[in-house]
Short mmCIF file of N, CA and C in Angstrom, two decimals:
data_model
loop_
_atom_site.label_atom_id
_atom_site.label_comp_id
_atom_site.label_asym_id
_atom_site.label_seq_id
_atom_site.Cartn_x
_atom_site.Cartn_y
_atom_site.Cartn_z
N MET A 144 25.86 -53.07 -13.44
CA MET A 144 25.77 -54.49 -13.19
C MET A 144 24.52 -54.78 -12.37
N LEU A 145 23.78 -55.78 -12.77
CA LEU A 145 22.56 -56.13 -12.07
C LEU A 145 22.88 -56.83 -10.77
N GLY A 146 22.11 -56.52 -9.73
CA GLY A 146 22.29 -57.21 -8.47
C GLY A 146 21.63 -58.58 -8.51
N LEU A 147 22.07 -59.44 -7.60
CA LEU A 147 21.54 -60.80 -7.54
C LEU A 147 20.03 -60.79 -7.32
N ASP A 148 19.54 -59.90 -6.49
CA ASP A 148 18.09 -59.85 -6.22
C ASP A 148 17.28 -59.53 -7.47
N LYS A 149 17.79 -58.61 -8.31
CA LYS A 149 17.08 -58.26 -9.54
C LYS A 149 17.07 -59.43 -10.51
N ILE A 150 18.22 -60.11 -10.60
CA ILE A 150 18.31 -61.26 -11.50
C ILE A 150 17.36 -62.36 -11.04
N LEU A 151 17.40 -62.66 -9.74
CA LEU A 151 16.51 -63.70 -9.20
C LEU A 151 15.05 -63.32 -9.38
N GLY A 152 14.74 -62.03 -9.20
CA GLY A 152 13.36 -61.57 -9.38
C GLY A 152 12.87 -61.85 -10.79
N GLY A 153 13.72 -61.60 -11.78
CA GLY A 153 13.36 -61.88 -13.17
C GLY A 153 13.17 -63.37 -13.42
N ILE A 154 14.07 -64.17 -12.86
CA ILE A 154 13.96 -65.63 -13.02
C ILE A 154 12.69 -66.13 -12.35
N PHE A 155 12.40 -65.63 -11.15
CA PHE A 155 11.21 -66.06 -10.43
C PHE A 155 9.94 -65.70 -11.18
N GLY A 156 9.95 -64.54 -11.84
CA GLY A 156 8.80 -64.13 -12.65
C GLY A 156 8.55 -65.10 -13.79
N VAL A 157 9.63 -65.53 -14.43
CA VAL A 157 9.51 -66.51 -15.52
C VAL A 157 9.00 -67.84 -14.99
N ILE A 158 9.53 -68.28 -13.85
CA ILE A 158 9.08 -69.54 -13.25
C ILE A 158 7.59 -69.47 -12.95
N ASP A 159 7.12 -68.36 -12.39
CA ASP A 159 5.70 -68.21 -12.08
C ASP A 159 4.83 -68.31 -13.34
N LYS A 160 5.33 -67.79 -14.46
CA LYS A 160 4.56 -67.82 -15.71
C LYS A 160 4.58 -69.20 -16.36
N VAL A 161 5.69 -69.91 -16.25
CA VAL A 161 5.88 -71.16 -16.99
C VAL A 161 5.42 -72.39 -16.22
N VAL A 162 5.54 -72.36 -14.90
CA VAL A 162 5.22 -73.55 -14.09
C VAL A 162 3.83 -73.35 -13.46
N PRO A 163 2.83 -74.11 -13.93
CA PRO A 163 1.47 -73.92 -13.41
C PRO A 163 1.30 -74.42 -11.97
N ASP A 164 2.02 -75.45 -11.57
CA ASP A 164 1.91 -76.00 -10.22
C ASP A 164 2.67 -75.08 -9.25
N LYS A 165 1.94 -74.42 -8.35
CA LYS A 165 2.54 -73.43 -7.45
C LYS A 165 3.54 -74.06 -6.48
N ASP A 166 3.26 -75.27 -6.01
CA ASP A 166 4.21 -75.94 -5.10
C ASP A 166 5.52 -76.26 -5.82
N LEU A 167 5.40 -76.74 -7.06
CA LEU A 167 6.59 -77.04 -7.84
C LEU A 167 7.35 -75.74 -8.15
N ALA A 168 6.62 -74.68 -8.44
CA ALA A 168 7.26 -73.38 -8.71
C ALA A 168 8.05 -72.91 -7.49
N GLN A 169 7.46 -73.05 -6.30
CA GLN A 169 8.16 -72.65 -5.07
C GLN A 169 9.43 -73.48 -4.87
N LYS A 170 9.35 -74.79 -5.15
CA LYS A 170 10.51 -75.66 -4.99
C LYS A 170 11.61 -75.25 -5.98
N ILE A 171 11.23 -74.98 -7.22
CA ILE A 171 12.21 -74.56 -8.23
C ILE A 171 12.86 -73.24 -7.82
N LYS A 172 12.05 -72.30 -7.35
CA LYS A 172 12.59 -71.00 -6.91
C LYS A 172 13.57 -71.19 -5.76
N PHE A 173 13.21 -72.06 -4.82
CA PHE A 173 14.10 -72.32 -3.68
C PHE A 173 15.42 -72.91 -4.18
N ASP A 174 15.35 -73.86 -5.11
CA ASP A 174 16.56 -74.48 -5.65
C ASP A 174 17.43 -73.45 -6.38
N VAL A 175 16.79 -72.59 -7.18
CA VAL A 175 17.53 -71.56 -7.91
C VAL A 175 18.21 -70.61 -6.93
N GLN A 176 17.47 -70.18 -5.92
CA GLN A 176 18.02 -69.26 -4.93
C GLN A 176 19.18 -69.90 -4.17
N SER A 177 19.05 -71.16 -3.81
CA SER A 177 20.12 -71.87 -3.11
C SER A 177 21.38 -71.94 -3.96
N GLN A 178 21.20 -72.26 -5.25
CA GLN A 178 22.34 -72.34 -6.16
C GLN A 178 23.00 -70.97 -6.33
N ALA A 179 22.19 -69.94 -6.43
CA ALA A 179 22.74 -68.59 -6.61
C ALA A 179 23.56 -68.18 -5.39
N HIS A 180 23.03 -68.43 -4.21
CA HIS A 180 23.74 -68.04 -2.98
C HIS A 180 24.98 -68.90 -2.77
N SER A 181 24.92 -70.15 -3.18
CA SER A 181 26.09 -71.02 -3.09
C SER A 181 27.21 -70.49 -3.99
N GLY A 182 26.84 -70.09 -5.20
CA GLY A 182 27.81 -69.51 -6.11
C GLY A 182 28.38 -68.21 -5.59
N GLU A 183 27.52 -67.40 -4.95
CA GLU A 183 27.95 -66.14 -4.37
C GLU A 183 28.98 -66.39 -3.26
N MET A 184 28.75 -67.41 -2.44
CA MET A 184 29.67 -67.74 -1.36
C MET A 184 31.00 -68.25 -1.92
N LYS A 185 30.96 -69.03 -2.99
CA LYS A 185 32.20 -69.51 -3.62
C LYS A 185 33.00 -68.34 -4.17
N GLU A 186 32.32 -67.40 -4.78
CA GLU A 186 32.99 -66.22 -5.32
C GLU A 186 33.61 -65.40 -4.20
N LEU A 187 32.89 -65.21 -3.10
CA LEU A 187 33.39 -64.48 -1.96
C LEU A 187 34.60 -65.18 -1.34
N ASP A 188 34.54 -66.51 -1.25
CA ASP A 188 35.65 -67.29 -0.71
C ASP A 188 36.89 -67.14 -1.60
N ALA A 189 36.70 -67.18 -2.91
CA ALA A 189 37.83 -67.03 -3.83
C ALA A 189 38.45 -65.64 -3.70
N ALA A 190 37.61 -64.61 -3.60
CA ALA A 190 38.12 -63.24 -3.43
C ALA A 190 38.88 -63.11 -2.13
N MET A 191 38.36 -63.73 -1.06
CA MET A 191 39.02 -63.67 0.24
C MET A 191 40.41 -64.32 0.16
N LYS A 192 40.51 -65.45 -0.53
CA LYS A 192 41.80 -66.14 -0.65
C LYS A 192 42.81 -65.29 -1.40
N ILE A 193 42.37 -64.58 -2.41
CA ILE A 193 43.26 -63.70 -3.16
C ILE A 193 43.76 -62.57 -2.26
N ILE A 194 42.86 -61.97 -1.52
CA ILE A 194 43.24 -60.86 -0.65
C ILE A 194 44.18 -61.31 0.45
N VAL A 195 43.92 -62.48 1.03
CA VAL A 195 44.80 -63.02 2.06
C VAL A 195 46.19 -63.28 1.48
N ALA A 196 46.25 -63.85 0.28
CA ALA A 196 47.54 -64.12 -0.36
C ALA A 196 48.29 -62.81 -0.62
N GLU A 197 47.58 -61.78 -1.06
CA GLU A 197 48.21 -60.48 -1.28
C GLU A 197 48.75 -59.92 0.03
N ALA A 198 47.94 -59.99 1.09
CA ALA A 198 48.34 -59.43 2.38
C ALA A 198 49.53 -60.16 2.98
N GLN A 199 49.70 -61.42 2.65
CA GLN A 199 50.81 -62.21 3.18
C GLN A 199 52.03 -62.19 2.26
N GLY A 200 51.92 -61.53 1.13
CA GLY A 200 53.02 -61.51 0.15
C GLY A 200 54.27 -60.87 0.70
N GLY A 201 55.40 -61.21 0.09
CA GLY A 201 56.68 -60.71 0.56
C GLY A 201 56.99 -59.29 0.13
N ALA A 202 56.51 -58.88 -1.02
CA ALA A 202 56.86 -57.56 -1.54
C ALA A 202 55.91 -56.49 -1.00
N TRP A 203 56.46 -55.31 -0.74
CA TRP A 203 55.67 -54.21 -0.20
C TRP A 203 54.53 -53.86 -1.15
N LEU A 204 54.82 -53.79 -2.45
CA LEU A 204 53.80 -53.41 -3.42
C LEU A 204 52.66 -54.43 -3.45
N GLN A 205 52.99 -55.70 -3.36
CA GLN A 205 51.97 -56.75 -3.36
C GLN A 205 51.04 -56.61 -2.15
N ARG A 206 51.60 -56.30 -1.00
CA ARG A 206 50.80 -56.15 0.22
C ARG A 206 50.02 -54.84 0.26
N SER A 207 50.52 -53.82 -0.41
CA SER A 207 49.99 -52.47 -0.20
C SER A 207 49.19 -51.87 -1.34
N TRP A 208 49.12 -52.50 -2.50
CA TRP A 208 48.47 -51.86 -3.63
C TRP A 208 47.00 -51.58 -3.37
N ARG A 209 46.30 -52.50 -2.72
CA ARG A 209 44.87 -52.30 -2.47
C ARG A 209 44.61 -51.14 -1.51
N PRO A 210 45.30 -51.10 -0.35
CA PRO A 210 45.08 -49.95 0.54
C PRO A 210 45.48 -48.62 -0.10
N VAL A 211 46.56 -48.60 -0.86
CA VAL A 211 46.98 -47.36 -1.53
C VAL A 211 45.93 -46.92 -2.55
N THR A 212 45.40 -47.86 -3.29
CA THR A 212 44.36 -47.55 -4.28
C THR A 212 43.11 -47.00 -3.59
N MET A 213 42.70 -47.64 -2.52
CA MET A 213 41.50 -47.18 -1.80
C MET A 213 41.71 -45.79 -1.22
N LEU A 214 42.89 -45.52 -0.69
CA LEU A 214 43.19 -44.18 -0.16
C LEU A 214 43.19 -43.14 -1.28
N THR A 215 43.71 -43.51 -2.44
CA THR A 215 43.72 -42.60 -3.58
C THR A 215 42.30 -42.26 -4.02
N PHE A 216 41.45 -43.28 -4.17
CA PHE A 216 40.07 -43.04 -4.59
C PHE A 216 39.31 -42.24 -3.53
N THR A 217 39.54 -42.55 -2.27
CA THR A 217 38.89 -41.79 -1.20
C THR A 217 39.35 -40.34 -1.24
N GLY A 218 40.64 -40.12 -1.50
CA GLY A 218 41.17 -38.77 -1.62
C GLY A 218 40.52 -38.00 -2.77
N LEU A 219 40.28 -38.68 -3.90
CA LEU A 219 39.62 -38.03 -5.03
C LEU A 219 38.21 -37.57 -4.66
N ILE A 220 37.50 -38.40 -3.93
CA ILE A 220 36.14 -38.04 -3.53
C ILE A 220 36.16 -36.87 -2.55
N VAL A 221 37.04 -36.93 -1.57
CA VAL A 221 37.14 -35.83 -0.59
C VAL A 221 37.55 -34.54 -1.29
N ALA A 222 38.50 -34.62 -2.22
CA ALA A 222 38.92 -33.43 -2.96
C ALA A 222 37.75 -32.83 -3.74
N LYS A 223 36.94 -33.69 -4.35
CA LYS A 223 35.76 -33.22 -5.10
C LYS A 223 34.80 -32.49 -4.17
N TRP A 224 34.58 -33.06 -2.98
CA TRP A 224 33.68 -32.42 -2.01
C TRP A 224 34.21 -31.07 -1.55
N LEU A 225 35.53 -30.95 -1.47
CA LEU A 225 36.14 -29.70 -1.02
C LEU A 225 36.30 -28.70 -2.17
N GLY A 226 35.98 -29.16 -3.39
CA GLY A 226 36.04 -28.27 -4.54
C GLY A 226 37.44 -28.03 -5.07
N VAL A 227 38.38 -28.92 -4.79
CA VAL A 227 39.76 -28.71 -5.22
C VAL A 227 40.19 -29.76 -6.24
N THR A 228 39.28 -30.20 -7.06
CA THR A 228 39.62 -31.21 -8.06
C THR A 228 39.17 -30.75 -9.44
N ALA A 229 39.64 -31.46 -10.42
CA ALA A 229 39.26 -31.12 -11.79
C ALA A 229 37.76 -31.28 -11.99
N PRO A 230 37.13 -30.42 -12.78
CA PRO A 230 35.69 -30.51 -12.99
C PRO A 230 35.29 -31.76 -13.78
N GLY A 231 36.25 -32.51 -14.30
CA GLY A 231 35.96 -33.70 -15.08
C GLY A 231 35.43 -34.86 -14.26
N ILE A 232 35.52 -34.78 -12.94
CA ILE A 232 35.00 -35.87 -12.11
C ILE A 232 33.51 -35.61 -11.91
N THR A 233 32.73 -36.31 -12.72
CA THR A 233 31.28 -36.14 -12.69
C THR A 233 30.67 -36.93 -11.54
N GLU A 234 29.38 -36.74 -11.35
CA GLU A 234 28.68 -37.50 -10.32
C GLU A 234 28.73 -38.99 -10.61
N GLN A 235 28.66 -39.35 -11.90
CA GLN A 235 28.73 -40.77 -12.29
C GLN A 235 30.08 -41.36 -11.90
N ILE A 236 31.16 -40.63 -12.15
CA ILE A 236 32.49 -41.12 -11.77
C ILE A 236 32.59 -41.23 -10.25
N GLU A 237 32.03 -40.25 -9.56
CA GLU A 237 32.02 -40.27 -8.10
C GLU A 237 31.32 -41.53 -7.58
N LEU A 238 30.17 -41.85 -8.17
CA LEU A 238 29.43 -43.04 -7.76
C LEU A 238 30.22 -44.32 -8.06
N GLU A 239 30.92 -44.34 -9.19
CA GLU A 239 31.75 -45.50 -9.52
C GLU A 239 32.91 -45.64 -8.55
N LEU A 240 33.49 -44.51 -8.15
CA LEU A 240 34.57 -44.55 -7.15
C LEU A 240 34.03 -45.09 -5.82
N PHE A 241 32.84 -44.63 -5.44
CA PHE A 241 32.22 -45.16 -4.21
C PHE A 241 32.04 -46.67 -4.30
N ALA A 242 31.57 -47.14 -5.44
CA ALA A 242 31.35 -48.58 -5.61
C ALA A 242 32.66 -49.34 -5.50
N ILE A 243 33.71 -48.81 -6.12
CA ILE A 243 35.02 -49.46 -6.04
C ILE A 243 35.51 -49.48 -4.60
N ILE A 244 35.33 -48.37 -3.90
CA ILE A 244 35.77 -48.29 -2.50
C ILE A 244 35.00 -49.30 -1.65
N LYS A 245 33.69 -49.39 -1.86
CA LYS A 245 32.89 -50.35 -1.09
C LYS A 245 33.37 -51.77 -1.32
N ILE A 246 33.60 -52.13 -2.58
CA ILE A 246 34.05 -53.48 -2.90
C ILE A 246 35.46 -53.70 -2.37
N GLY A 247 36.33 -52.75 -2.64
CA GLY A 247 37.73 -52.89 -2.25
C GLY A 247 37.92 -52.95 -0.74
N LEU A 248 37.31 -52.01 -0.05
CA LEU A 248 37.45 -52.01 1.41
C LEU A 248 36.69 -53.17 2.03
N GLY A 249 35.53 -53.48 1.50
CA GLY A 249 34.77 -54.62 2.03
C GLY A 249 35.55 -55.91 1.90
N GLY A 250 36.12 -56.14 0.73
CA GLY A 250 36.92 -57.34 0.52
C GLY A 250 38.17 -57.33 1.36
N TYR A 251 38.80 -56.16 1.48
CA TYR A 251 40.04 -56.07 2.25
C TYR A 251 39.76 -56.35 3.72
N VAL A 252 38.74 -55.72 4.26
CA VAL A 252 38.40 -55.93 5.68
C VAL A 252 38.01 -57.37 5.92
N PHE A 253 37.18 -57.93 5.02
CA PHE A 253 36.74 -59.32 5.17
C PHE A 253 37.95 -60.26 5.09
N GLY A 254 38.82 -60.02 4.11
CA GLY A 254 39.98 -60.88 3.92
C GLY A 254 40.94 -60.81 5.10
N ARG A 255 41.19 -59.60 5.59
CA ARG A 255 42.10 -59.45 6.73
C ARG A 255 41.50 -60.08 7.98
N SER A 256 40.20 -59.95 8.17
CA SER A 256 39.54 -60.58 9.32
C SER A 256 39.64 -62.09 9.23
N ALA A 257 39.38 -62.62 8.04
CA ALA A 257 39.47 -64.06 7.84
C ALA A 257 40.90 -64.55 8.07
N GLU A 258 41.87 -63.75 7.63
CA GLU A 258 43.27 -64.13 7.84
C GLU A 258 43.59 -64.21 9.33
N LYS A 259 43.12 -63.24 10.10
CA LYS A 259 43.38 -63.23 11.55
C LYS A 259 42.69 -64.41 12.24
N VAL A 260 41.47 -64.70 11.83
CA VAL A 260 40.75 -65.83 12.42
C VAL A 260 41.46 -67.14 12.09
N ALA A 261 41.89 -67.28 10.84
CA ALA A 261 42.59 -68.50 10.43
C ALA A 261 43.90 -68.66 11.18
N THR A 262 44.63 -67.57 11.38
CA THR A 262 45.89 -67.61 12.11
C THR A 262 45.64 -68.02 13.56
N ALA A 263 44.62 -67.42 14.17
CA ALA A 263 44.30 -67.76 15.56
C ALA A 263 43.84 -69.20 15.69
N TRP A 264 43.08 -69.68 14.70
CA TRP A 264 42.60 -71.06 14.71
C TRP A 264 43.76 -72.04 14.57
N LYS A 265 44.73 -71.73 13.70
CA LYS A 265 45.89 -72.59 13.51
C LYS A 265 46.74 -72.67 14.78
N ALA A 266 46.80 -71.55 15.52
CA ALA A 266 47.62 -71.50 16.73
C ALA A 266 47.09 -72.39 17.85
N LYS A 267 45.81 -72.73 17.79
CA LYS A 267 45.21 -73.57 18.86
C LYS A 267 45.59 -75.01 18.71
#
């Protein structure tokens, strides 16, 4: 998956080629970047709301599936490093597990932090 910076870099390159007025090109780039970051924040907010809803759910499985999954993936990576796993876990799979862990734990930590802040804010 392409990162936002790579996508914006490609768009900015096209803008530089197509728009001869440099001031107008800078304004267009600024507008595109603002829209991209606004969309990124909306996506992050939506993910946070999902995680908070999961964490507040009544069922154990609903509250715990994300932490259990992250622990499982982390265990797979540690097992690979210790040499006690199937040889089928390639470096590519390892990198994908790392990416999933980064996203999963990052979202979980962010969502739980936001939940605590919201709870504290409501209590005031």
